[in-house]
């Protein structure tokens, strides 16, 4: 089974500053990679996904992530954050062979400070 | 498109009571799963199913039961609720790299 590590449980950042949320996964087998966002008291919303092709993936709300196979990482970045980006962010992985079973990280709480 | 529908959204139970969280999907996905979300622990897989009549345990199955009589429905049963089962529960269906979540069920056991 895969394991997903989100290295930072909480990330405070000032408004308009850049941010990087880190994610590493355990296996070098072919994987699909995802980032989800969860606003308070809501469900999970897909931010972006990597299935194949370009290793730089662009998602909604100005977020992007880069798949690095050699480092088994999929870090999420945004060049300039807004107050509305305050939320919990989850990295997730699924094996290409099955494509159906997802493994989630423990989440990173992003707080944007005015 | 309804996607994944789970009910109820909020529920308060007394210790020892039983209840069923309902989940239905209209996308004809074979794979369905139940997760619980707790602070600092992310989403943990409770049970999953790869098709009608087939279920299996995930990471935290104790105290929960599931069945899959049809492709559409995947209910989660709490057999005898305990305060440790206070959590947010998400049902999901997935198909080759895409997962669809229900809106979540906030369960409190007192």
CSV table of N, CA and C in Angstrom, one decimal, chain B residues 43-90:
chain,number,residue,atom,x,y,z
B,43,UNK,N,-7.7,11.6,5.9
B,43,UNK,CA,-8.8,10.6,5.5
B,43,UNK,C,-8.3,9.2,5.7
B,44,UNK,N,-9.0,8.4,6.5
B,44,UNK,CA,-8.6,7.0,6.6
B,44,UNK,C,-9.7,6.1,6.1
B,45,UNK,N,-9.3,5.1,5.4
B,45,UNK,CA,-10.2,4.2,4.7
B,45,UNK,C,-10.8,3.3,5.7
B,46,UNK,N,-12.1,3.2,5.7
B,46,UNK,CA,-12.8,2.3,6.6
B,46,UNK,C,-13.1,0.9,5.9
B,47,UNK,N,-13.9,1.0,4.8
B,47,UNK,CA,-14.2,-0.2,4.0
B,47,UNK,C,-14.3,0.3,2.6
B,48,UNK,N,-14.1,-0.7,1.7
B,48,UNK,CA,-14.3,-0.4,0.3
B,48,UNK,C,-14.9,-1.6,-0.4
B,49,UNK,N,-15.3,-1.3,-1.7
B,49,UNK,CA,-16.0,-2.4,-2.5
B,49,UNK,C,-15.6,-2.2,-3.9
B,50,UNK,N,-15.2,-3.4,-4.5
B,50,UNK,CA,-14.8,-3.3,-5.9
B,50,UNK,C,-15.9,-3.7,-6.9
B,51,UNK,N,-17.1,-4.0,-6.3
B,51,UNK,CA,-18.2,-4.3,-7.1
B,51,UNK,C,-19.3,-4.9,-6.3
B,52,UNK,N,-20.5,-5.0,-6.9
B,52,UNK,CA,-21.6,-5.6,-6.1
B,52,UNK,C,-21.3,-6.9,-5.6
B,53,UNK,N,-21.6,-7.1,-4.3
B,53,UNK,CA,-21.3,-8.4,-3.6
B,53,UNK,C,-19.9,-8.6,-3.1
B,54,UNK,N,-19.1,-7.6,-3.3
B,54,UNK,CA,-17.7,-7.7,-2.9
B,54,UNK,C,-17.3,-6.5,-2.0
B,55,UNK,N,-16.9,-6.8,-0.8
B,55,UNK,CA,-16.4,-5.7,0.1
B,55,UNK,C,-15.2,-6.2,0.8
B,56,UNK,N,-14.4,-5.2,1.3
B,56,UNK,CA,-13.2,-5.5,2.0
B,56,UNK,C,-12.9,-4.4,3.0
B,57,UNK,N,-12.0,-4.7,4.0
B,57,UNK,CA,-11.7,-3.8,5.0
B,57,UNK,C,-10.6,-2.9,4.6
B,58,UNK,N,-10.7,-1.7,5.1
B,58,UNK,CA,-9.6,-0.7,4.9
B,58,UNK,C,-8.7,-0.6,6.1
B,59,UNK,N,-8.3,0.6,6.4
B,59,UNK,CA,-7.3,0.8,7.5
B,59,UNK,C,-8.0,0.8,8.9
B,60,UNK,N,-9.2,1.3,9.0
B,60,UNK,CA,-9.9,1.4,10.3
B,60,UNK,C,-11.3,0.8,10.3
B,61,UNK,N,-11.5,-0.5,10.1
B,61,UNK,CA,-12.8,-1.1,9.9
B,61,UNK,C,-13.6,-1.5,11.2
B,62,UNK,N,-12.9,-1.5,12.3
B,62,UNK,CA,-13.5,-2.0,13.6
B,62,UNK,C,-14.7,-1.1,14.0
B,63,UNK,N,-15.8,-1.7,14.2
B,63,UNK,CA,-17.0,-1.0,14.7
B,63,UNK,C,-18.0,-0.6,13.5
B,64,UNK,N,-17.6,-1.0,12.3
B,64,UNK,CA,-18.3,-0.6,11.1
B,64,UNK,C,-18.6,-1.9,10.3
B,65,UNK,N,-19.7,-1.8,9.6
B,65,UNK,CA,-20.1,-2.9,8.7
B,65,UNK,C,-20.6,-2.3,7.4
B,66,UNK,N,-20.3,-3.0,6.3
B,66,UNK,CA,-20.8,-2.5,5.0
B,66,UNK,C,-21.4,-3.7,4.2
B,67,UNK,N,-22.2,-3.3,3.2
B,67,UNK,CA,-22.7,-4.3,2.2
B,67,UNK,C,-22.8,-3.6,0.9
B,68,UNK,N,-22.8,-4.4,-0.2
B,68,UNK,CA,-22.9,-3.9,-1.5
B,68,UNK,C,-23.8,-4.8,-2.3
B,69,UNK,N,-25.1,-4.6,-2.2
B,69,UNK,CA,-26.1,-5.4,-2.9
B,69,UNK,C,-26.3,-5.0,-4.3
B,70,UNK,N,-26.1,-3.7,-4.6
B,70,UNK,CA,-26.2,-3.2,-5.9
B,70,UNK,C,-25.0,-2.3,-6.3
B,71,UNK,N,-24.8,-2.0,-7.5
B,71,UNK,CA,-23.7,-1.1,-7.9
B,71,UNK,C,-23.8,0.3,-7.3
B,72,UNK,N,-25.1,0.7,-7.2
B,72,UNK,CA,-25.4,2.1,-6.8
B,72,UNK,C,-25.2,2.4,-5.4
B,73,UNK,N,-25.5,1.4,-4.5
B,73,UNK,CA,-25.6,1.7,-3.1
B,73,UNK,C,-24.5,1.1,-2.2
B,74,UNK,N,-24.0,1.8,-1.2
B,74,UNK,CA,-22.9,1.3,-0.4
B,74,UNK,C,-23.1,1.9,1.0
B,75,UNK,N,-24.0,1.3,1.8
B,75,UNK,CA,-24.3,1.9,3.1
B,75,UNK,C,-23.2,1.5,4.1
B,76,UNK,N,-23.0,2.3,5.1
B,76,UNK,CA,-22.1,2.1,6.2
B,76,UNK,C,-22.9,2.0,7.5
B,77,UNK,N,-22.7,0.9,8.2
B,77,UNK,CA,-23.5,0.7,9.5
B,77,UNK,C,-22.5,0.8,10.7
B,78,UNK,N,-23.0,1.6,11.6
B,78,UNK,CA,-22.3,1.6,12.9
B,78,UNK,C,-23.1,0.7,13.8
B,79,UNK,N,-22.4,-0.3,14.3
B,79,UNK,CA,-23.1,-1.4,15.0
B,79,UNK,C,-23.5,-1.0,16.4
B,80,UNK,N,-22.6,-0.4,17.1
B,80,UNK,CA,-22.9,0.1,18.5
B,80,UNK,C,-22.0,1.3,18.7
B,81,UNK,N,-22.6,2.4,18.5
B,81,UNK,CA,-21.8,3.7,18.4
B,81,UNK,C,-21.0,3.9,19.7
B,82,UNK,N,-19.8,4.4,19.5
B,82,UNK,CA,-18.9,4.8,20.6
B,82,UNK,C,-18.4,6.2,20.4
B,83,UNK,N,-18.1,7.0,21.4
B,83,UNK,CA,-17.6,8.3,21.3
B,83,UNK,C,-16.4,8.4,20.3
B,84,UNK,N,-15.6,7.4,20.2
B,84,UNK,CA,-14.4,7.4,19.3
B,84,UNK,C,-14.8,7.4,17.9
B,85,UNK,N,-16.1,7.2,17.6
B,85,UNK,CA,-16.6,7.2,16.2
B,85,UNK,C,-17.2,8.6,15.8
B,86,UNK,N,-17.0,9.5,16.8
B,86,UNK,CA,-17.4,10.9,16.4
B,86,UNK,C,-16.4,11.4,15.3
B,87,UNK,N,-16.9,11.7,14.2
B,87,UNK,CA,-16.0,12.0,13.1
B,87,UNK,C,-16.8,12.6,11.9
B,88,UNK,N,-16.1,12.9,10.8
B,88,UNK,CA,-16.8,13.3,9.6
B,88,UNK,C,-16.6,12.1,8.6
B,89,UNK,N,-17.6,11.6,8.0
B,89,UNK,CA,-17.6,10.5,7.2
B,89,UNK,C,-17.8,10.9,5.7
B,90,UNK,N,-17.0,10.4,4.8
B,90,UNK,CA,-17.1,10.6,3.4
B,90,UNK,C,-17.3,9.3,2.7
